[in-house]
Short mmCIF file of C-alpha atoms in Angstrom, two decimals:
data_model
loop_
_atom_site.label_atom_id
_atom_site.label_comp_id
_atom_site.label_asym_id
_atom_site.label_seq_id
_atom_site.Cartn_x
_atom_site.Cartn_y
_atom_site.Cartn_z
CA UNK A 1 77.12 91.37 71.32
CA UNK A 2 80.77 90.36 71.02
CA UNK A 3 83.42 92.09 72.94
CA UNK A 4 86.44 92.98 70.44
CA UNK A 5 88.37 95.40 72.91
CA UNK A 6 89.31 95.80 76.61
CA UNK A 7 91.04 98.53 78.16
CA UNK A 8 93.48 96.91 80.29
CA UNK A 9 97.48 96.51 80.76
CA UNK A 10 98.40 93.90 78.80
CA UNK A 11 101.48 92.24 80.83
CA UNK A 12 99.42 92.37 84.12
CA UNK A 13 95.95 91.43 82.17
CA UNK A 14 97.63 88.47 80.63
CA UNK A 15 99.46 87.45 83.86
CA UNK A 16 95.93 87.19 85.14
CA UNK A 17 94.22 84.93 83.08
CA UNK A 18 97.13 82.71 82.88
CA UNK A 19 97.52 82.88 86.78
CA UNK A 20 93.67 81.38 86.77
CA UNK A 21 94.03 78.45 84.17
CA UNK A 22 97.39 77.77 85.41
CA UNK A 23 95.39 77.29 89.06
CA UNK A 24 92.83 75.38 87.17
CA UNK A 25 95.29 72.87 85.91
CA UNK A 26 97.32 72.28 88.67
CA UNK A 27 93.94 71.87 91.02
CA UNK A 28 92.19 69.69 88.47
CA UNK A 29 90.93 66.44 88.17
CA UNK A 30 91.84 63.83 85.99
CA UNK A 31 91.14 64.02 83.26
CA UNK A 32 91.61 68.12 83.42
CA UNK A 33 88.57 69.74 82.71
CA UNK A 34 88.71 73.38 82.04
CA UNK A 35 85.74 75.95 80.97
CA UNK A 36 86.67 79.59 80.24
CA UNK A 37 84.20 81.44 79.34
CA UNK A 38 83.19 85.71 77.89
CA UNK A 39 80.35 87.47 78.06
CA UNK A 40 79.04 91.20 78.57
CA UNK A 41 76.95 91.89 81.64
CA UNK A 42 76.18 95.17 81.63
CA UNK A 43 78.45 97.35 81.44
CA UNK A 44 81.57 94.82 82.49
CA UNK A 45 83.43 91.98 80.41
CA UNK A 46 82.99 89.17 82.06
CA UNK A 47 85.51 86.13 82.46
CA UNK A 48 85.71 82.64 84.15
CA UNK A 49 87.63 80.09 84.28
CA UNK A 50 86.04 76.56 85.70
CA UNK A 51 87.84 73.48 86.36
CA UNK A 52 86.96 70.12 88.24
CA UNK A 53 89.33 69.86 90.75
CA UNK A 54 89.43 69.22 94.27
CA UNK A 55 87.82 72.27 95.25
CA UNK A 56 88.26 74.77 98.29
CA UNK A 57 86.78 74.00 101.97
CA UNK A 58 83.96 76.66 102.95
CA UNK A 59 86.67 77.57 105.86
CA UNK A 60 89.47 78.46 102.94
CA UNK A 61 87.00 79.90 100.78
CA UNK A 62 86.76 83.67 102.10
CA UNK A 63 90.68 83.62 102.81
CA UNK A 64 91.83 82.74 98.90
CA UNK A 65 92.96 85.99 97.78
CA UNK A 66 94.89 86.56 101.34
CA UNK A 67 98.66 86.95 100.52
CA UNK A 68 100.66 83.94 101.92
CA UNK A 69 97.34 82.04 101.95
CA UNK A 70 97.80 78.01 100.86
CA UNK A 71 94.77 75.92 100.98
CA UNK A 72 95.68 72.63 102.56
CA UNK A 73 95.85 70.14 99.88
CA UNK A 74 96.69 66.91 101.83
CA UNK A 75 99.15 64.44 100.02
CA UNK A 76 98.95 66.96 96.77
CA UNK A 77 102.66 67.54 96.48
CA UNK A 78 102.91 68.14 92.94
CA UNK A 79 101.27 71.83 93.36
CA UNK A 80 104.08 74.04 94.36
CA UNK A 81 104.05 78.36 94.80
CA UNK A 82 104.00 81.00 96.62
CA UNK A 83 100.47 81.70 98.32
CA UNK A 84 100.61 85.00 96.12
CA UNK A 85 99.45 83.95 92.98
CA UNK A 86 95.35 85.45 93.61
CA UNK A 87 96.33 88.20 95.79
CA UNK A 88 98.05 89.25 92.84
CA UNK A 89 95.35 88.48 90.71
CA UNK A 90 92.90 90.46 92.75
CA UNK A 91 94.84 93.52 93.25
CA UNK A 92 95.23 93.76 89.19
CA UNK A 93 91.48 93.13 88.36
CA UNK A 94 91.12 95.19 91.52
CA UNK A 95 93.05 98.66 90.01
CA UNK A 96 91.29 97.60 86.40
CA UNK A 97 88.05 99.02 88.36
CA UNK A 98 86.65 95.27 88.95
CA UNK A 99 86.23 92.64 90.89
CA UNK A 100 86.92 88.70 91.09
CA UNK A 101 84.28 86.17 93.15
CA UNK A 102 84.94 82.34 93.59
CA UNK A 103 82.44 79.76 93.72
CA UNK A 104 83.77 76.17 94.79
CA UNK A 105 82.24 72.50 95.81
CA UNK A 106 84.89 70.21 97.13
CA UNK A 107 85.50 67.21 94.83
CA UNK A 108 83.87 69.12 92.10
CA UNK A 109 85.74 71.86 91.35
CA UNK A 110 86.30 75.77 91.32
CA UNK A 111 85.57 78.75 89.14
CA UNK A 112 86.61 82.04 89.34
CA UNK A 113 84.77 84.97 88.32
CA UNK A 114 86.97 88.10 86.87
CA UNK A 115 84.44 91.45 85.94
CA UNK A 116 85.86 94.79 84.15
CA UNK A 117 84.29 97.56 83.22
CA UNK A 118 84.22 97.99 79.60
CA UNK A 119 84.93 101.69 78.85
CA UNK A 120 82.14 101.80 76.20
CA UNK A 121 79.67 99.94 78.13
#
């Protein structure tokens, strides 16, 4: 069963997904690999984005969405911002009524899970 509609802001929905390929691309390997990817499950449309980057250490992973949080990159200078970038992303999925997971390998990459109710079901 497609999904045709969300019910979602649509400056702070967009912001989101871009947020999460733009984080894909800049944490990518070469050359960039990128998955997104839609599906119902359940009641909640389902999003993720999956790149092949450099991954997060196990001892970063829980701490991701923290605001101010960087994830050492080592000699990486070309990957500039904030350290707000997923704690904004979480509190927008988060006051959409859903919820975003991570799953990451280092050297192989990251993907990051975004679920929202779907008002219909």
């Amino acid at each position: 069963e497609n999904i045709t509609t969300i019910v979602a802001d649509k400056l702070h929905f967009r912001n989101v997904l871009v947020n999460l390929v733009d984080n894909s691309v800049k944490y990518s390997g070469d050359p960039v690999l990128i998955k997104i990817s839609v599906y119902k499950s359940g009641g909640n449309m389902v999003f993720s984005v999956k790149d092949n980057g450099i991954g997060i250490p196990p001892a970063h992973i829980n701490q991701v969405f923290d605001k101010f949080h960087r994830v050492p990159t080592g000699n990486i200078h070309k990957v500039k911002g904030t350290g707000l970038g997923l704690t904004y992303v979480k509190y927008i999925v988060e006051t959409h009524g859903g919820n975003i997971t991570v799953k990451s390998e280092i050297n192989t990459g990251s993907e990051f899970i975004v679920s929202i109710p779907l008002m219909n079901g």
